[in-house]
Amino acid sequence: MEQLADGGIRVEALAGEYQAQAERWAVRLGLPLQDDSAAFAVQVGEAGLQIQQLGPQAPGPVRVDFVEGAAAHRRVFGGGSGQMIAKAVGIAQGVRPHVLDATAGLGKDAFVLAGLGCQMQLIERQPLVAALLEDGLARAAGDAEVGPIVARMQLLPGNSIERMRDWQGEPPQVIYLDPMFPHRDKSALVKKEMRVFRPLVGDDLDAPALLEAALALASHRVVVKRPRKAPIIDGPKPSHSLEGKSSRYDIYPKKALKP
């Protein structure tokens, strides 16, 4: 795995009983268990897997939790199929498309769509973020309420562009993209996840190639989430957009979704 310009990444157990798990993750991710110069730590503990930025001003750890916290609140109070993301991917009466989220991140949007009944496939190309997502899905699988939702979420390994270009089997009806946008604005980094992830993940400078691969594969439509004022991705123009307070969904239709 790539090392960061301002320090590396180490894996550590938060208690002795998690040492064996930490060692397995270190091998899988190709990261050391000891590194005093590390800027980040992948930590294994009672709450599962998390990434902690190290240093005096660092925000708290980032982990995936589909059972409690923000994901649970949105599942109960988020607005159901009236949400803009639901309209963007084409959810309607009798229509629950098969969706590929090719930039899955921490799985938040995919979890919303799975909660509304969509069969989801997820690709996250950054290995650390994919590890958090894998761990969060595994922990949620045993929950009585959330287990049936995450059962509709299949995490696929690898690079999104390569996976889409070499797709095997029936193509997804809808492909959802939320590429990391190059923010110049410091205020855009206040979210804890963004402060932690931007040094790890960087910006998706190959967004045009992502869009091109998605348009070639999706059977019915491609949906791109963007900051509200961001330019469209270079390439074909979307047919229309749905705009919210801070973000918008650019929609590239190919074929009508029918019940």
GROMACS .gro file of C-alpha atoms in nm:
model
  259
    1MET     CA    1   0.000   0.000   0.000
    2GLU     CA    2   0.115   0.353  -0.073
    3GLN     CA    3   0.274   0.535   0.219
    4LEU     CA    4   0.176   0.892   0.292
    5ALA     CA    5   0.409   1.178   0.219
    6ASP     CA    6   0.380   1.302   0.581
    7GLY     CA    7   0.415   0.966   0.757
    8GLY     CA    8   0.303   0.609   0.731
    9ILE     CA    9   0.020   0.393   0.859
   10ARG     CA   10   0.049   0.129   1.129
   11VAL     CA   11  -0.189  -0.136   1.262
   12GLU     CA   12  -0.242  -0.168   1.636
   13ALA     CA   13  -0.458  -0.364   1.881
   14LEU     CA   14  -0.643  -0.156   2.141
   15ALA     CA   15  -0.628  -0.447   2.387
   16GLY     CA   16  -0.433  -0.771   2.412
   17GLU     CA   17  -0.722  -0.992   2.302
   18TYR     CA   18  -0.730  -0.814   1.964
   19GLN     CA   19  -0.360  -0.865   1.887
   20ALA     CA   20  -0.417  -1.168   1.663
   21GLN     CA   21  -0.681  -0.979   1.462
   22ALA     CA   22  -0.447  -0.682   1.431
   23GLU     CA   23  -0.173  -0.910   1.300
   24ARG     CA   24  -0.411  -1.056   1.038
   25TRP     CA   25  -0.516  -0.709   0.920
   26ALA     CA   26  -0.150  -0.599   0.905
   27VAL     CA   27  -0.072  -0.890   0.673
   28ARG     CA   28  -0.380  -0.831   0.457
   29LEU     CA   29  -0.317  -0.458   0.422
   30GLY     CA   30   0.061  -0.487   0.394
   31LEU     CA   31   0.116  -0.252   0.688
   32PRO     CA   32   0.355  -0.267   0.986
   33LEU     CA   33   0.253  -0.325   1.348
   34GLN     CA   34   0.529  -0.091   1.468
   35ASP     CA   35   0.596   0.252   1.317
   36ASP     CA   36   0.671   0.543   1.549
   37SER     CA   37   0.658   0.790   1.260
   38ALA     CA   38   0.309   0.684   1.148
   39ALA     CA   39   0.053   0.957   1.081
   40PHE     CA   40  -0.241   0.712   1.099
   41ALA     CA   41  -0.325   0.396   1.290
   42VAL     CA   42  -0.562   0.120   1.182
   43GLN     CA   43  -0.694   0.013   1.522
   44VAL     CA   44  -0.866  -0.313   1.616
   45GLY     CA   45  -1.079  -0.318   1.931
   46GLU     CA   46  -1.416  -0.387   2.089
   47ALA     CA   47  -1.594  -0.152   1.844
   48GLY     CA   48  -1.440  -0.324   1.542
   49LEU     CA   49  -1.195  -0.172   1.294
   50GLN     CA   50  -1.128   0.201   1.288
   51ILE     CA   51  -0.880   0.452   1.149
   52GLN     CA   52  -0.733   0.707   1.385
   53GLN     CA   53  -0.528   1.003   1.270
   54LEU     CA   54  -0.240   1.047   1.513
   55GLY     CA   55  -0.127   1.374   1.667
   56PRO     CA   56  -0.249   1.638   1.913
   57GLN     CA   57  -0.509   1.805   1.686
   58ALA     CA   58  -0.642   1.482   1.533
   59PRO     CA   59  -1.019   1.422   1.514
   60GLY     CA   60  -1.168   1.106   1.665
   61PRO     CA   61  -1.158   0.767   1.496
   62VAL     CA   62  -1.352   0.686   1.179
   63ARG     CA   63  -1.535   0.354   1.157
   64VAL     CA   64  -1.837   0.207   0.980
   65ASP     CA   65  -2.144   0.154   1.198
   66PHE     CA   66  -2.472   0.065   1.030
   67VAL     CA   67  -2.648  -0.030   1.355
   68GLU     CA   68  -2.618   0.286   1.565
   69GLY     CA   69  -2.540   0.654   1.516
   70ALA     CA   70  -2.601   0.854   1.199
   71ALA     CA   71  -2.684   0.555   0.976
   72ALA     CA   72  -2.950   0.432   1.217
   73HIS     CA   73  -3.100   0.779   1.254
   74ARG     CA   74  -3.121   0.825   0.877
   75ARG     CA   75  -3.273   0.477   0.834
   76VAL     CA   76  -3.557   0.569   1.073
   77PHE     CA   77  -3.602   0.940   1.004
   78GLY     CA   78  -3.439   0.995   0.662
   79GLY     CA   79  -3.753   1.034   0.454
   80GLY     CA   80  -3.778   0.691   0.290
   81SER     CA   81  -3.837   0.678  -0.083
   82GLY     CA   82  -3.901   1.055  -0.086
   83GLN     CA   83  -3.528   1.120  -0.044
   84MET     CA   84  -3.353   1.284  -0.335
   85ILE     CA   85  -3.108   0.994  -0.373
   86ALA     CA   86  -3.405   0.755  -0.408
   87LYS     CA   87  -3.556   0.967  -0.683
   88ALA     CA   88  -3.216   1.000  -0.853
   89VAL     CA   89  -3.159   0.624  -0.885
   90GLY     CA   90  -3.517   0.573  -1.004
   91ILE     CA   91  -3.691   0.420  -0.701
   92ALA     CA   92  -4.065   0.436  -0.761
   93GLN     CA   93  -4.372   0.225  -0.694
   94GLY     CA   94  -4.279  -0.130  -0.794
   95VAL     CA   95  -3.927  -0.023  -0.900
   96ARG     CA   96  -3.623  -0.116  -0.689
   97PRO     CA   97  -3.329  -0.120  -0.931
   98HIS     CA   98  -3.014  -0.326  -0.896
   99VAL     CA   99  -2.751  -0.060  -0.820
  100LEU     CA  100  -2.372  -0.066  -0.835
  101ASP     CA  101  -2.216   0.196  -0.607
  102ALA     CA  102  -1.874   0.220  -0.770
  103THR     CA  103  -1.733   0.473  -0.519
  104ALA     CA  104  -1.875   0.320  -0.202
  105GLY     CA  105  -1.664   0.497   0.061
  106LEU     CA  106  -1.809   0.418   0.404
  107GLY     CA  107  -2.124   0.277   0.246
  108LYS     CA  108  -2.363   0.544   0.370
  109ASP     CA  109  -2.552   0.603   0.046
  110ALA     CA  110  -2.551   0.232  -0.041
  111PHE     CA  111  -2.701   0.155   0.301
  112VAL     CA  112  -2.982   0.406   0.240
  113LEU     CA  113  -3.064   0.245  -0.096
  114ALA     CA  114  -3.042  -0.108   0.047
  115GLY     CA  115  -3.277   0.002   0.325
  116LEU     CA  116  -3.526   0.108   0.058
  117GLY     CA  117  -3.509  -0.237  -0.102
  118CYS     CA  118  -3.241  -0.209  -0.373
  119GLN     CA  119  -2.997  -0.491  -0.435
  120MET     CA  120  -2.658  -0.320  -0.400
  121GLN     CA  121  -2.309  -0.404  -0.515
  122LEU     CA  122  -2.030  -0.187  -0.376
  123ILE     CA  123  -1.676  -0.121  -0.492
  124GLU     CA  124  -1.428   0.080  -0.286
  125ARG     CA  125  -1.080   0.088  -0.436
  126GLN     CA  126  -0.891   0.234  -0.136
  127PRO     CA  127  -0.793  -0.077   0.065
  128LEU     CA  128  -0.818   0.088   0.410
  129VAL     CA  129  -1.165   0.228   0.341
  130ALA     CA  130  -1.273  -0.107   0.193
  131ALA     CA  131  -1.148  -0.279   0.511
  132LEU     CA  132  -1.361  -0.047   0.729
  133LEU     CA  133  -1.661  -0.118   0.508
  134GLU     CA  134  -1.605  -0.496   0.517
  135ASP     CA  135  -1.579  -0.484   0.897
  136GLY     CA  136  -1.893  -0.269   0.933
  137LEU     CA  137  -2.095  -0.501   0.708
  138ALA     CA  138  -1.978  -0.807   0.901
  139ARG     CA  139  -2.072  -0.656   1.238
  140ALA     CA  140  -2.413  -0.540   1.112
  141ALA     CA  141  -2.499  -0.881   0.963
  142GLY     CA  142  -2.587  -1.021   1.306
  143ASP     CA  143  -2.829  -0.742   1.400
  144ALA     CA  144  -3.197  -0.837   1.387
  145GLU     CA  145  -3.311  -0.510   1.226
  146VAL     CA  146  -3.011  -0.417   1.014
  147GLY     CA  147  -2.897  -0.767   0.912
  148PRO     CA  148  -3.162  -0.804   0.638
  149ILE     CA  149  -3.059  -0.464   0.495
  150VAL     CA  150  -2.685  -0.535   0.476
  151ALA     CA  151  -2.769  -0.876   0.325
  152ARG     CA  152  -2.862  -0.672   0.015
  153MET     CA  153  -2.511  -0.513   0.010
  154GLN     CA  154  -2.234  -0.711  -0.162
  155LEU     CA  155  -1.882  -0.567  -0.136
  156LEU     CA  156  -1.667  -0.637  -0.442
  157PRO     CA  157  -1.287  -0.606  -0.423
  158GLY     CA  158  -1.072  -0.416  -0.667
  159ASN     CA  159  -1.056  -0.102  -0.875
  160SER     CA  160  -1.392   0.039  -0.989
  161ILE     CA  161  -1.286   0.131  -1.342
  162GLU     CA  162  -1.123  -0.208  -1.406
  163ARG     CA  163  -1.417  -0.398  -1.252
  164MET     CA  164  -1.667  -0.208  -1.467
  165ARG     CA  165  -1.465  -0.255  -1.786
  166ASP     CA  166  -1.423  -0.629  -1.722
  167TRP     CA  167  -1.771  -0.690  -1.578
  168GLN     CA  168  -1.890  -1.051  -1.574
  169GLY     CA  169  -2.258  -1.143  -1.574
  170GLU     CA  170  -2.569  -0.929  -1.588
  171PRO     CA  171  -2.490  -0.556  -1.576
  172PRO     CA  172  -2.632  -0.336  -1.300
  173GLN     CA  173  -2.938  -0.134  -1.398
  174VAL     CA  174  -2.807   0.179  -1.226
  175ILE     CA  175  -2.450   0.283  -1.148
  176TYR     CA  176  -2.403   0.541  -0.873
  177LEU     CA  177  -2.087   0.753  -0.856
  178ASP     CA  178  -1.980   0.995  -0.585
  179PRO     CA  179  -1.619   1.075  -0.678
  180MET     CA  180  -1.403   1.267  -0.432
  181PHE     CA  181  -1.412   1.627  -0.551
  182PRO     CA  182  -1.095   1.843  -0.532
  183HIS     CA  183  -1.194   2.097  -0.266
  184ARG     CA  184  -0.996   2.416  -0.244
  185ASP     CA  185  -1.212   2.541   0.041
  186LYS     CA  186  -1.090   2.467   0.394
  187SER     CA  187  -1.445   2.477   0.532
  188ALA     CA  188  -1.527   2.175   0.315
  189LEU     CA  189  -1.287   1.966   0.525
  190VAL     CA  190  -1.456   2.008   0.862
  191LYS     CA  191  -1.629   1.670   0.848
  192LYS     CA  192  -1.422   1.425   1.046
  193GLU     CA  193  -1.429   1.160   0.773
  194MET     CA  194  -1.302   1.411   0.517
  195ARG     CA  195  -1.018   1.530   0.740
  196VAL     CA  196  -0.906   1.171   0.787
  197PHE     CA  197  -0.967   1.043   0.436
  198ARG     CA  198  -0.834   1.316   0.214
  199PRO     CA  199  -0.468   1.240   0.299
  200LEU     CA  200  -0.540   0.867   0.254
  201VAL     CA  201  -0.762   0.870  -0.052
  202GLY     CA  202  -0.683   1.193  -0.237
  203ASP     CA  203  -0.912   1.328  -0.506
  204ASP     CA  204  -1.068   1.117  -0.781
  205LEU     CA  205  -0.884   1.281  -1.069
  206ASP     CA  206  -0.995   0.998  -1.299
  207ALA     CA  207  -1.366   1.081  -1.259
  208PRO     CA  208  -1.412   1.113  -1.641
  209ALA     CA  209  -1.284   0.755  -1.683
  210LEU     CA  210  -1.516   0.640  -1.402
  211LEU     CA  211  -1.811   0.802  -1.579
  212GLU     CA  212  -1.712   0.657  -1.917
  213ALA     CA  213  -1.687   0.302  -1.774
  214ALA     CA  214  -2.018   0.344  -1.589
  215LEU     CA  215  -2.201   0.468  -1.900
  216ALA     CA  216  -2.067   0.172  -2.098
  217LEU     CA  217  -2.187  -0.081  -1.838
  218ALA     CA  218  -2.513   0.041  -1.679
  219SER     CA  219  -2.824  -0.092  -1.851
  220HIS     CA  220  -3.062   0.188  -1.749
  221ARG     CA  221  -2.893   0.494  -1.598
  222VAL     CA  222  -2.588   0.646  -1.432
  223VAL     CA  223  -2.621   0.887  -1.140
  224VAL     CA  224  -2.336   1.115  -1.029
  225LYS     CA  225  -2.347   1.292  -0.694
  226ARG     CA  226  -2.162   1.626  -0.692
  227PRO     CA  227  -2.124   1.926  -0.464
  228ARG     CA  228  -2.408   2.159  -0.562
  229LYS     CA  229  -2.186   2.419  -0.732
  230ALA     CA  230  -1.928   2.180  -0.878
  231PRO     CA  231  -1.894   2.151  -1.256
  232ILE     CA  232  -2.024   1.838  -1.425
  233ILE     CA  233  -1.770   1.563  -1.493
  234ASP     CA  234  -1.593   1.600  -1.828
  235GLY     CA  235  -1.769   1.391  -2.090
  236PRO     CA  236  -2.132   1.356  -2.201
  237LYS     CA  237  -2.377   1.601  -2.046
  238PRO     CA  238  -2.640   1.474  -1.800
  239SER     CA  239  -3.000   1.497  -1.920
  240HIS     CA  240  -3.107   1.665  -1.595
  241SER     CA  241  -3.009   1.716  -1.231
  242LEU     CA  242  -3.179   1.706  -0.893
  243GLU     CA  243  -3.045   1.981  -0.667
  244GLY     CA  244  -3.042   1.995  -0.287
  245LYS     CA  245  -2.893   2.237  -0.036
  246SER     CA  246  -2.534   2.116  -0.058
  247SER     CA  247  -2.524   1.854  -0.332
  248ARG     CA  248  -2.690   1.756  -0.655
  249TYR     CA  249  -2.745   1.441  -0.859
  250ASP     CA  250  -2.657   1.450  -1.230
  251ILE     CA  251  -2.862   1.188  -1.415
  252TYR     CA  252  -2.755   1.014  -1.736
  253PRO     CA  253  -3.048   0.800  -1.854
  254LYS     CA  254  -3.012   0.514  -2.102
  255LYS     CA  255  -3.345   0.333  -2.069
  256ALA     CA  256  -3.661   0.379  -1.860
  257LEU     CA  257  -3.687   0.181  -1.536
  258LYS     CA  258  -4.018  -0.005  -1.526
  259PRO     CA  259  -4.196  -0.209  -1.255
   0.00000   0.00000   0.00000
